[in-house]
Amino acid sequence: MRHYRTSAFPYMFFGIVFHALLMGRVHGQTVEFVSDINPGGDGSPYGFIELGGSLLFGAVDADGNELWRTDGTEAGTVQVKDIKPTGSSNPMNFVLYDGKVYFRADDGTHGNEIWVSDGTADGTYMFQDINPGAGAGGFGYPVVYGGLLYFAADNGAGTEWWNTDGTSTGTGPFTQTAGGSPANPFEHDGLLYFSYSDGVHGPELWSTDGTSGGTAMVKDINTTTPAGSQPQQFATYAGLLYFSADDVLHGRELWVTDGTEAGTQLVKDIAPSSGSDPRYFTELAGQLYFFAYGGADGVELWRTDGTETGTEQVVDINPNGDSSPLVLTVFNDHLFFSANDGTHGRELWISDGTGAGTEQLLELNPTGNAMTGFFEFSFQPKIYAGKLYFVASDGTNGWELWRTDGTPTGTTRVEPVGANGNSPLDLTADFALFNGSAYFGARFDAAGKELWRLTDSNVGVETPSLSDAGPVLSPNPVADVARVRCTLPRAGRIRLSVADATGREVLVLLDDQRAAGPIELSFDTRALPAGYYTVRLQTARGPFTTSLIHP
């Protein structure tokens, strides 16, 4: 295995050194080449999902695009099974359920059907031929809810919701409209919400509690045309479910529901007649932020507190057009996103949620766009070891992996010393956290786009010496109950929470005024999906974090 030290190219060397001194240590990172999956070509690993002590994914070699696994070593990176001997099975839509990975694949005989794998060749097989013969049953929108695996599939009579308990006899259609085209499932307040057409109303907002009697349309939002309101972009905020929908009268706008017909309402007609097309709902400091078209100002950053009057544009980033803020991500209690101010091109921006506190973090590409403006090709930034990782171009080296601590001088390019590839990462790159490291596909050298690993020496390390208030976590990794300790130097408000790898807050452990002194509490991690998490401590002195690994 090849080992490299990370080479970072700061904009101000002094700033990087000063930041390292403040943190009490240099954040050492190592970039390692894991495996040349496809010698002479691109292995192009994608769709990473953890299963036990391995990471499963799709990749290309001489057998085509098939299912692979890795334990993080070169010898342990192998093809699981050649599902389609005559070509590529193209595995996708991976989801973990009941200790196995379910996915869609085509073996060349049965079409695209639901498959299952325990990570071994013998334990990888077609789970069920939903559409017998060469017809494709499919496996869309997989989601685990109420102890069952739900997915969209077509047995030849139309696409419906199916579910399974992991057995053949326990697998069947859940809805029976014969072409309801279920989409966009989202769990909220104990129910599963989704877009669905019953053949009369078109795609509308539905919910289910997992029973036939508890499955119903919440509201017929579009009563004018058979196209339906097509609800999407679901997000939980302040105990309610927010989403975008098109009632035709107002266009696609911001809606909210409490789960009842009467409680499903338009929040605000942001762009009368045309629709604002709100997207990327992200909560920060008690407000819900999103991208929306506001009329004369174009597509800009908006926020809502759930009321019509409290739904407003944060700032007009591009006075002469659309700034189109994309990939909104919460990191260190700020909102990070890409935007185009009309002068510098699309760059990385930061906001504290106010107009005055929204600014371009730095100019990565002085000659053009540092980040992409295409929705479907925008790499979702990932938080790893107290840094935010993203894909950007400096105008010279193509699309590469970058990291930031939230400051201009703490924003650097990440690559091994001696890397000679141009655009080593593409815009659809996957970035998976596994066993304390981050795995991804890259073209850092002549081997092509292959499997690499980034490891930060501070993962699992307890509180930095920057603050004696920082959280100390044990055990780590933790499979069940974790204990977290911190010291509050002076009385004040404290917020202790847990965020997932996307920066989304999944647990609030404490949010209260406390006296100075030690604080210790325990919390149960067993309901959390396996993965990498960040324990955040917010005090008057600032935010402090430590890493949590939940296997």
Coordinates of C-alpha atoms in Angstrom, one line a residue:
M1 CA 0.0 0.0 0.0
R2 CA 1.3 3.4 -0.9
H3 CA 1.4 6.0 1.9
Y4 CA 1.6 9.8 1.4
R5 CA 1.5 12.7 3.7
T6 CA -1.1 15.3 2.9
S7 CA 0.1 18.4 1.0
A8 CA -1.9 21.5 1.7
F9 CA -1.4 24.8 -0.1
P10 CA -2.6 27.6 2.2
Y11 CA -3.3 31.1 1.1
M12 CA -1.4 32.4 4.1
F13 CA 1.2 30.2 5.6
F14 CA 1.5 32.2 8.8
G15 CA -2.3 31.9 9.2
I16 CA -2.1 28.1 9.1
V17 CA 0.7 27.9 11.5
F18 CA -1.0 30.3 13.9
H19 CA -4.2 28.2 13.7
A20 CA -2.3 25.1 14.5
L21 CA -0.8 26.7 17.5
L22 CA -4.2 27.7 18.8
M23 CA -5.5 24.2 18.5
G24 CA -2.5 22.8 20.4
R25 CA -1.5 20.4 17.7
V26 CA -1.1 20.2 13.9
H27 CA -4.0 18.3 12.4
G28 CA -1.9 15.5 10.8
Q29 CA -3.5 13.7 7.9
T30 CA -2.4 10.8 5.7
V31 CA -3.7 10.0 2.2
E32 CA -3.3 6.3 1.3
F33 CA -3.8 4.5 -1.9
V34 CA -6.0 1.5 -1.0
S35 CA -6.4 -0.6 -4.2
D36 CA -6.0 -0.4 -8.0
I37 CA -9.4 -2.0 -8.7
N38 CA -9.2 -1.7 -12.5
P39 CA -5.5 -1.8 -13.7
G40 CA -5.2 0.3 -16.8
G41 CA -8.5 2.0 -16.3
D42 CA -10.8 3.6 -13.8
G43 CA -12.3 1.6 -11.0
S44 CA -14.6 4.5 -10.2
P45 CA -15.8 3.3 -6.7
Y46 CA -19.2 4.6 -5.7
G47 CA -22.2 4.0 -3.4
F48 CA -20.2 3.2 -0.2
I49 CA -22.2 1.5 2.6
E50 CA -20.9 -0.1 5.7
L51 CA -21.7 -3.7 6.5
G52 CA -20.1 -5.2 9.6
G53 CA -16.3 -4.8 9.3
S54 CA -16.4 -4.0 5.6
L55 CA -17.4 -1.2 3.2
L56 CA -19.5 -2.4 0.2
F57 CA -19.6 -0.4 -3.0
G58 CA -20.0 -0.6 -6.7
A59 CA -16.8 -0.5 -8.9
V60 CA -15.6 -1.3 -12.4
D61 CA -12.9 -3.9 -13.4
A62 CA -12.5 -6.3 -16.3
D63 CA -15.9 -7.9 -15.4
G64 CA -17.7 -4.6 -15.7
N65 CA -19.5 -2.7 -13.0
E66 CA -20.1 -5.1 -10.1
L67 CA -20.4 -5.3 -6.3
W68 CA -17.1 -4.9 -4.3
R69 CA -16.0 -4.7 -0.6
T70 CA -13.0 -3.5 1.3
D71 CA -11.8 -3.8 4.9
G72 CA -9.4 -0.9 4.2
T73 CA -6.5 -3.0 3.0
E74 CA -5.3 -3.7 -0.5
A75 CA -5.6 -7.5 0.0
G76 CA -9.1 -7.0 1.6
T77 CA -10.4 -5.1 -1.4
V78 CA -12.1 -7.7 -3.6
Q79 CA -15.1 -8.2 -5.9
V80 CA -18.0 -9.7 -3.9
K81 CA -19.7 -11.3 -6.9
D82 CA -19.8 -11.1 -10.7
I83 CA -23.6 -10.8 -10.8
K84 CA -23.7 -10.3 -14.6
P85 CA -21.0 -12.5 -16.3
T86 CA -21.8 -11.0 -19.7
G87 CA -21.5 -7.3 -18.7
S88 CA -22.3 -4.9 -15.9
S89 CA -24.9 -5.5 -13.3
N90 CA -24.7 -1.8 -12.2
P91 CA -25.5 -2.2 -8.5
M92 CA -27.1 0.9 -6.9
N93 CA -29.6 2.1 -4.3
F94 CA -27.7 0.4 -1.5
V95 CA -29.5 0.3 1.9
L96 CA -28.7 -1.5 5.1
Y97 CA -31.5 -3.6 6.6
D98 CA -31.5 -6.4 9.2
G99 CA -27.7 -6.9 8.9
K100 CA -27.6 -7.2 5.1
V101 CA -27.3 -4.8 2.2
Y102 CA -30.2 -4.6 -0.3
F103 CA -29.7 -3.1 -3.7
R104 CA -30.8 -3.0 -7.3
A105 CA -28.9 -5.0 -9.9
D106 CA -29.4 -6.7 -13.3
D107 CA -28.0 -10.2 -13.8
G108 CA -28.7 -10.1 -17.6
T109 CA -31.7 -12.6 -17.3
H110 CA -34.2 -11.0 -14.9
G111 CA -33.7 -7.3 -15.5
N112 CA -33.2 -4.8 -12.7
E113 CA -34.5 -6.5 -9.5
I114 CA -33.9 -6.4 -5.8
W115 CA -30.8 -8.2 -4.6
V116 CA -29.3 -8.8 -1.1
S117 CA -25.8 -9.4 0.1
D118 CA -24.1 -10.3 3.4
G119 CA -20.7 -9.4 1.9
T120 CA -19.9 -12.9 0.6
A121 CA -20.4 -14.4 -2.9
D122 CA -22.7 -17.1 -1.6
G123 CA -24.6 -14.7 0.4
T124 CA -25.3 -12.4 -2.6
Y125 CA -28.3 -13.3 -4.6
M126 CA -31.5 -12.0 -6.2
F127 CA -33.9 -11.5 -3.3
Q128 CA -37.1 -11.7 -5.4
D129 CA -38.0 -11.6 -9.1
I130 CA -40.8 -9.0 -8.7
N131 CA -41.4 -8.6 -12.4
P132 CA -40.9 -12.2 -13.7
G133 CA -38.8 -12.8 -16.7
A134 CA -36.7 -10.0 -18.3
G135 CA -39.0 -7.3 -17.0
A136 CA -37.5 -4.9 -14.5
G137 CA -39.2 -4.9 -11.1
G138 CA -36.8 -2.2 -9.9
F139 CA -35.9 -1.1 -6.4
G140 CA -36.5 2.6 -6.0
Y141 CA -36.6 5.0 -3.0
P142 CA -35.6 2.3 -0.4
V143 CA -36.2 3.3 3.2
V144 CA -36.4 1.5 6.5
Y145 CA -39.5 2.3 8.5
G146 CA -41.3 0.5 11.4
G147 CA -39.0 -2.5 11.2
L148 CA -39.6 -3.1 7.5
L149 CA -37.9 -2.2 4.3
Y150 CA -40.1 -0.1 2.0
F151 CA -39.2 0.4 -1.7
A152 CA -40.9 1.3 -5.0
A153 CA -41.2 -1.6 -7.5
D154 CA -43.2 -2.6 -10.5
N155 CA -44.5 -6.2 -10.9
G156 CA -45.9 -5.4 -14.3
A157 CA -49.0 -3.7 -13.2
G158 CA -47.4 -0.3 -12.3
T159 CA -45.1 1.1 -9.7
E160 CA -46.3 0.8 -6.1
W161 CA -44.9 0.7 -2.6
W162 CA -43.6 -2.7 -1.6
N163 CA -42.2 -3.8 1.8
T164 CA -40.3 -6.7 3.2
D165 CA -39.4 -8.2 6.5
G166 CA -36.4 -9.9 4.9
T167 CA -38.2 -13.1 3.9
S168 CA -39.8 -14.1 0.6
T169 CA -43.2 -14.7 2.2
G170 CA -43.0 -11.4 4.0
T171 CA -42.4 -9.4 0.8
G172 CA -45.3 -7.9 -1.2
P173 CA -47.0 -4.8 -2.5
F174 CA -48.1 -2.4 0.3
T175 CA -50.2 0.0 -1.9
Q176 CA -52.6 -1.3 -4.6
T177 CA -53.4 1.5 -6.9
A178 CA -51.5 -0.1 -9.9
G179 CA -49.3 2.8 -10.8
G180 CA -49.2 5.1 -7.8
S181 CA -45.6 6.0 -8.5
P182 CA -44.5 6.5 -4.9
A183 CA -41.6 8.9 -4.4
N184 CA -39.7 10.9 -1.8
P185 CA -40.3 9.0 1.4
F186 CA -39.5 10.9 4.6
E187 CA -40.0 9.8 8.2
H188 CA -41.5 12.4 10.5
D189 CA -43.1 12.2 14.0
G190 CA -43.5 8.4 13.7
L191 CA -45.1 8.4 10.3
L192 CA -43.7 7.9 6.8
Y193 CA -44.7 10.7 4.4
F194 CA -44.4 10.4 0.6
S195 CA -45.7 11.6 -2.7
Y196 CA -48.3 9.2 -4.2
S197 CA -51.1 9.1 -6.8
D198 CA -54.2 7.1 -6.1
G199 CA -55.3 7.3 -9.7
V200 CA -57.7 10.1 -9.0
H201 CA -55.8 13.0 -7.5
G202 CA -52.3 12.8 -9.0
P203 CA -49.2 12.8 -6.9
E204 CA -50.1 14.3 -3.6
L205 CA -49.0 14.2 0.1
W206 CA -49.6 10.9 1.8
S207 CA -48.6 9.3 5.1
T208 CA -48.6 5.8 6.6
D209 CA -48.1 4.3 10.0
G210 CA -47.3 1.0 8.3
T211 CA -50.9 -0.4 8.3
S212 CA -53.5 -0.3 5.5
G213 CA -55.9 1.6 7.7
G214 CA -53.3 4.1 8.6
T215 CA -52.3 4.9 5.0
A216 CA -54.1 7.9 3.5
M217 CA -53.7 11.1 1.5
V218 CA -53.0 14.0 3.9
K219 CA -54.4 16.7 1.6
D220 CA -55.3 17.2 -2.1
I221 CA -53.1 20.3 -2.5
N222 CA -53.6 20.6 -6.3
T223 CA -57.3 20.5 -6.9
T224 CA -57.1 22.0 -10.3
T225 CA -55.2 19.6 -12.5
P226 CA -54.4 15.8 -12.6
A227 CA -50.7 16.5 -12.3
G228 CA -50.9 16.7 -8.5
S229 CA -48.8 18.9 -6.3
Q230 CA -45.8 16.5 -6.4
P231 CA -44.5 17.2 -2.8
Q232 CA -40.8 17.0 -2.3
Q233 CA -37.8 18.5 -0.4
F234 CA -39.2 17.3 3.0
A235 CA -37.6 18.6 6.2
T236 CA -38.5 18.5 9.9
Y237 CA -38.4 21.9 11.6
A238 CA -40.0 23.0 15.0
G239 CA -42.0 19.8 15.2
L240 CA -43.7 20.2 11.8
L241 CA -43.0 18.9 8.3
Y242 CA -42.0 21.5 5.7
F243 CA -41.8 20.7 2.0
S244 CA -42.3 22.3 -1.5
A245 CA -45.5 21.7 -3.5
D246 CA -47.2 23.1 -6.5
D247 CA -51.0 23.9 -6.1
V248 CA -51.0 25.5 -9.6
L249 CA -52.5 28.7 -8.2
H250 CA -49.3 29.8 -6.6
G251 CA -46.8 27.7 -8.4
R252 CA -44.2 25.6 -6.4
E253 CA -44.0 27.2 -3.0
L254 CA -43.2 26.5 0.7
W255 CA -45.7 24.3 2.5
V256 CA -46.1 22.9 6.1
T257 CA -48.1 20.2 7.6
D258 CA -48.9 18.9 11.1
G259 CA -50.1 15.6 9.5
T260 CA -53.8 16.7 9.2
E261 CA -55.7 18.1 6.2
A262 CA -56.5 21.4 8.1
G263 CA -52.9 21.7 9.3
T264 CA -51.4 21.4 5.8
Q265 CA -51.0 25.0 4.5
L266 CA -49.1 27.3 2.3
V267 CA -46.5 29.1 4.4
K268 CA -45.9 32.0 2.0
D269 CA -46.4 32.8 -1.6
I270 CA -42.8 33.9 -2.1
A271 CA -43.0 34.5 -5.8
P272 CA -46.6 35.1 -6.8
S273 CA -47.8 33.4 -10.0
S274 CA -44.4 31.9 -10.9
G275 CA -43.5 29.9 -7.8
S276 CA -40.2 30.2 -5.8
D277 CA -39.2 26.5 -6.1
P278 CA -37.7 26.4 -2.6
R279 CA -35.0 23.7 -2.0
Y280 CA -32.3 22.5 0.4
F281 CA -34.1 23.2 3.7
T282 CA -31.5 23.4 6.4
E283 CA -32.0 24.3 10.0
L284 CA -29.6 26.7 11.8
A285 CA -30.1 28.5 15.1
G286 CA -33.8 28.1 15.2
Q287 CA -34.5 29.1 11.6
L288 CA -35.0 27.1 8.5
Y289 CA -32.8 28.2 5.6
F290 CA -33.3 27.4 1.9
F291 CA -32.8 28.4 -1.7
A292 CA -35.7 30.2 -3.4
Y293 CA -36.6 32.5 -6.3
G294 CA -38.0 35.7 -4.9
G295 CA -38.9 37.6 -8.0
A296 CA -36.8 40.7 -8.9
D297 CA -33.9 39.6 -6.8
G298 CA -33.7 36.2 -8.4
V299 CA -32.6 33.0 -6.7
E300 CA -31.2 33.8 -3.3
L301 CA -30.8 32.6 0.3
W302 CA -34.1 32.7 2.3
R303 CA -35.1 31.7 5.8
T304 CA -38.4 31.1 7.7
D305 CA -39.5 30.8 11.3
G306 CA -42.6 29.0 10.1
T307 CA -44.8 32.2 9.7
E308 CA -45.6 34.2 6.7
T309 CA -44.1 37.4 8.0
G310 CA -41.0 35.5 9.3
T311 CA -40.3 34.1 5.8
E312 CA -37.8 36.4 4.2
Q313 CA -34.8 36.8 2.0
V314 CA -31.6 36.8 4.1
V315 CA -29.5 38.8 1.7
D316 CA -29.3 39.6 -2.1
I317 CA -25.9 38.0 -2.8
N318 CA -26.0 38.8 -6.5
P319 CA -27.6 42.2 -7.1
N320 CA -27.6 41.6 -10.9
G321 CA -28.9 38.1 -11.1
D322 CA -29.2 34.7 -9.3
S323 CA -26.6 33.7 -6.7
S324 CA -28.3 30.3 -6.5
P325 CA -26.9 29.1 -3.1
L326 CA -26.4 25.3 -3.3
V327 CA -25.3 22.5 -1.0
L328 CA -26.3 24.2 2.2
T329 CA -24.4 22.6 5.1
V330 CA -24.2 23.4 8.8
F331 CA -20.7 23.3 10.2
N332 CA -19.5 24.9 13.4
D333 CA -22.8 26.7 13.9
H334 CA -22.6 28.4 10.5
L335 CA -24.2 27.8 7.2
F336 CA -21.7 26.9 4.3
F337 CA -22.8 26.9 0.7
S338 CA -21.7 27.8 -2.8
A339 CA -23.0 30.9 -4.5
N340 CA -22.3 33.3 -7.3
D341 CA -22.2 37.0 -6.5
G342 CA -21.9 38.0 -10.1
T343 CA -18.3 39.2 -9.7
H344 CA -16.2 36.4 -8.4
G345 CA -18.0 33.4 -9.9
R346 CA -19.3 30.5 -7.8
E347 CA -17.3 30.3 -4.6
L348 CA -17.6 29.0 -1.0
W349 CA -19.7 31.2 1.2
I350 CA -20.4 31.3 5.0
S351 CA -23.3 32.7 7.0
D352 CA -24.3 33.1 10.6
G353 CA -27.9 33.4 9.4
T354 CA -28.0 37.2 9.1
G355 CA -27.5 39.4 6.0
A356 CA -24.5 41.2 7.7
G357 CA -23.0 37.9 8.6
T358 CA -23.2 36.4 5.1
E359 CA -20.0 36.6 3.1
Q360 CA -17.7 34.9 0.6
L361 CA -15.2 32.8 2.7
L362 CA -12.4 33.3 0.2
E363 CA -11.8 33.3 -3.6
L364 CA -10.5 29.8 -4.5
N365 CA -10.6 30.4 -8.3
P366 CA -9.6 34.0 -9.4
T367 CA -10.4 33.2 -13.0
G368 CA -13.8 31.5 -12.9
N369 CA -16.1 29.2 -10.9
A370 CA -14.5 27.4 -8.0
M371 CA -17.7 25.2 -7.5
T372 CA -20.3 23.8 -9.8
G373 CA -23.7 25.3 -10.3
F374 CA -25.4 22.1 -11.5
F375 CA -27.9 20.8 -8.9
E376 CA -27.4 17.1 -9.8
F377 CA -23.6 17.3 -9.9
S378 CA -23.0 19.2 -6.7
F379 CA -20.9 17.2 -4.3
Q380 CA -22.5 17.3 -0.8
P381 CA -19.8 18.6 1.6
K382 CA -18.9 16.2 4.4
I383 CA -17.7 16.8 8.0
Y384 CA -14.8 14.7 9.1
A385 CA -12.5 15.2 12.1
G386 CA -13.6 18.7 12.7
K387 CA -13.2 19.9 9.1
L388 CA -15.6 20.4 6.3
Y389 CA -14.6 18.7 3.1
F390 CA -15.8 19.7 -0.4
V391 CA -14.9 19.5 -4.0
A392 CA -13.7 22.7 -5.8
S393 CA -11.4 23.9 -8.5
D394 CA -8.7 26.6 -8.2
G395 CA -8.7 27.2 -11.9
T396 CA -5.4 25.4 -12.4
N397 CA -5.6 21.8 -11.1
G398 CA -9.2 21.0 -11.9
W399 CA -11.7 19.4 -9.5
E400 CA -10.0 18.5 -6.2
L401 CA -10.7 17.7 -2.6
W402 CA -10.5 20.7 -0.2
R403 CA -11.1 21.2 3.5
T404 CA -11.8 24.1 5.7
D405 CA -12.1 24.9 9.4
G406 CA -14.3 27.8 8.6
T407 CA -11.6 30.4 8.1
P408 CA -9.9 31.7 4.9
T409 CA -6.4 30.7 6.2
G410 CA -7.7 27.3 7.3
T411 CA -9.0 26.4 3.9
T412 CA -6.6 24.1 2.0
R413 CA -6.3 21.6 -0.8
V414 CA -6.0 18.0 0.1
E415 CA -3.8 15.6 -1.9
P416 CA -0.8 13.4 -1.5
V417 CA 2.6 14.8 -2.1
G418 CA 3.7 14.0 -5.7
A419 CA 0.1 13.8 -7.0
N420 CA 0.1 14.3 -10.8
G421 CA -3.5 13.9 -11.8
N422 CA -5.6 16.8 -13.1
S423 CA -9.2 16.9 -11.6
P424 CA -8.5 13.9 -9.3
L425 CA -12.1 14.1 -8.0
D426 CA -15.2 14.4 -10.2
L427 CA -18.3 16.3 -9.1
T428 CA -20.3 13.2 -8.2
A429 CA -17.6 11.8 -5.9
D430 CA -18.6 9.7 -2.9
F431 CA -16.9 10.3 0.4
A432 CA -17.6 7.6 3.0
L433 CA -16.6 7.4 6.6
F434 CA -15.5 4.0 7.8
N435 CA -13.4 2.8 10.8
G436 CA -12.3 6.4 11.5
S437 CA -11.1 7.2 8.0
A438 CA -12.7 8.7 4.9
Y439 CA -12.8 6.6 1.7
F440 CA -13.3 8.0 -1.8
G441 CA -12.4 7.5 -5.5
A442 CA -9.7 9.8 -7.0
R443 CA -7.1 10.1 -9.8
F444 CA -4.1 11.3 -7.8
D445 CA -1.7 9.3 -10.1
A446 CA -1.5 7.3 -13.3
A447 CA -3.6 4.4 -11.8
G448 CA -6.8 6.2 -12.8
K449 CA -9.8 6.8 -10.6
E450 CA -9.3 4.3 -7.8
L451 CA -9.9 3.8 -4.1
W452 CA -8.1 6.1 -1.7
R453 CA -8.3 6.7 2.1
L454 CA -7.9 9.8 4.1
T455 CA -7.0 9.4 7.8
D456 CA -6.9 12.2 10.4
S457 CA -4.7 11.4 13.4
N458 CA -7.1 13.3 15.6
V459 CA -10.1 11.1 15.1
G460 CA -11.0 9.6 18.4
V461 CA -8.6 11.9 20.2
E462 CA -10.2 13.7 23.1
T463 CA -10.6 17.5 23.6
P464 CA -8.1 19.8 21.9
S465 CA -6.1 22.0 24.3
L466 CA -7.7 25.0 22.8
S467 CA -10.3 24.8 25.6
D468 CA -10.8 23.1 28.9
A469 CA -14.5 23.2 28.2
G470 CA -14.4 20.7 25.4
P471 CA -16.4 17.4 25.5
V472 CA -14.6 14.2 26.4
L473 CA -16.3 11.1 25.1
S474 CA -16.0 7.5 26.2
P475 CA -16.0 4.8 25.0
N476 CA -15.1 5.6 21.4
P477 CA -16.1 3.8 19.2
V478 CA -19.4 3.2 21.0
A479 CA -22.0 0.6 20.2
D480 CA -24.5 1.3 22.9
V481 CA -24.3 3.9 25.7
A482 CA -21.8 6.7 25.5
R483 CA -20.7 9.0 28.3
V484 CA -19.7 12.6 27.7
R485 CA -18.0 14.9 30.1
C486 CA -17.1 18.6 29.9
T487 CA -16.2 21.4 32.2
L488 CA -17.9 24.8 32.1
P489 CA -15.4 27.4 33.2
R490 CA -18.1 29.9 34.1
A491 CA -21.9 29.9 34.4
G492 CA -23.8 30.3 31.2
R493 CA -25.9 28.7 28.6
I494 CA -24.7 25.4 27.2
R495 CA -25.9 23.3 24.3
L496 CA -24.6 19.8 23.9
S497 CA -25.7 17.9 20.7
V498 CA -24.8 15.1 18.3
A499 CA -24.6 15.7 14.5
D500 CA -24.4 13.1 11.7
A501 CA -21.8 13.1 8.9
T502 CA -23.8 15.7 6.9
G503 CA -23.8 18.1 9.9
R504 CA -27.5 17.5 10.6
E505 CA -28.3 17.5 14.3
V506 CA -29.7 14.1 15.4
L507 CA -29.7 14.4 19.2
V508 CA -29.9 17.3 21.6
L509 CA -28.4 16.1 24.9
L510 CA -28.5 19.4 26.8
D511 CA -29.8 22.9 26.1
D512 CA -29.9 24.9 29.4
Q513 CA -28.3 27.4 31.7
R514 CA -25.7 25.7 34.0
A515 CA -23.5 26.8 36.8
A516 CA -19.7 26.6 36.4
G517 CA -18.2 23.2 37.0
P518 CA -18.1 19.7 35.6
I519 CA -21.0 18.2 33.6
E520 CA -21.4 14.5 32.9
L521 CA -24.2 12.6 31.2
S522 CA -24.9 9.4 29.2
F523 CA -26.9 8.8 26.0
D524 CA -28.0 5.8 24.0
T525 CA -26.6 5.5 20.5
R526 CA -28.3 2.2 19.6
A527 CA -31.1 4.0 17.6
L528 CA -28.5 5.8 15.5
P529 CA -27.4 4.3 12.1
A530 CA -23.8 3.1 12.0
G531 CA -21.5 5.9 11.0
Y532 CA -19.3 8.9 12.0
Y533 CA -20.8 11.6 14.2
T534 CA -19.7 14.8 15.9
V535 CA -20.5 15.7 19.5
R536 CA -20.8 19.5 19.6
L537 CA -20.5 21.7 22.7
Q538 CA -21.7 25.3 22.3
T539 CA -20.8 27.8 25.0
A540 CA -20.3 31.5 25.2
R541 CA -16.6 30.8 24.4
G542 CA -17.5 29.2 21.1
P543 CA -18.2 25.8 19.6
F544 CA -16.1 22.8 20.5
T545 CA -16.4 19.3 19.0
T546 CA -15.1 15.8 19.3
S547 CA -15.6 12.8 17.0
L548 CA -17.9 9.8 17.7
I549 CA -17.6 6.5 15.8
H550 CA -20.7 4.3 16.0
P551 CA -20.0 0.9 14.4

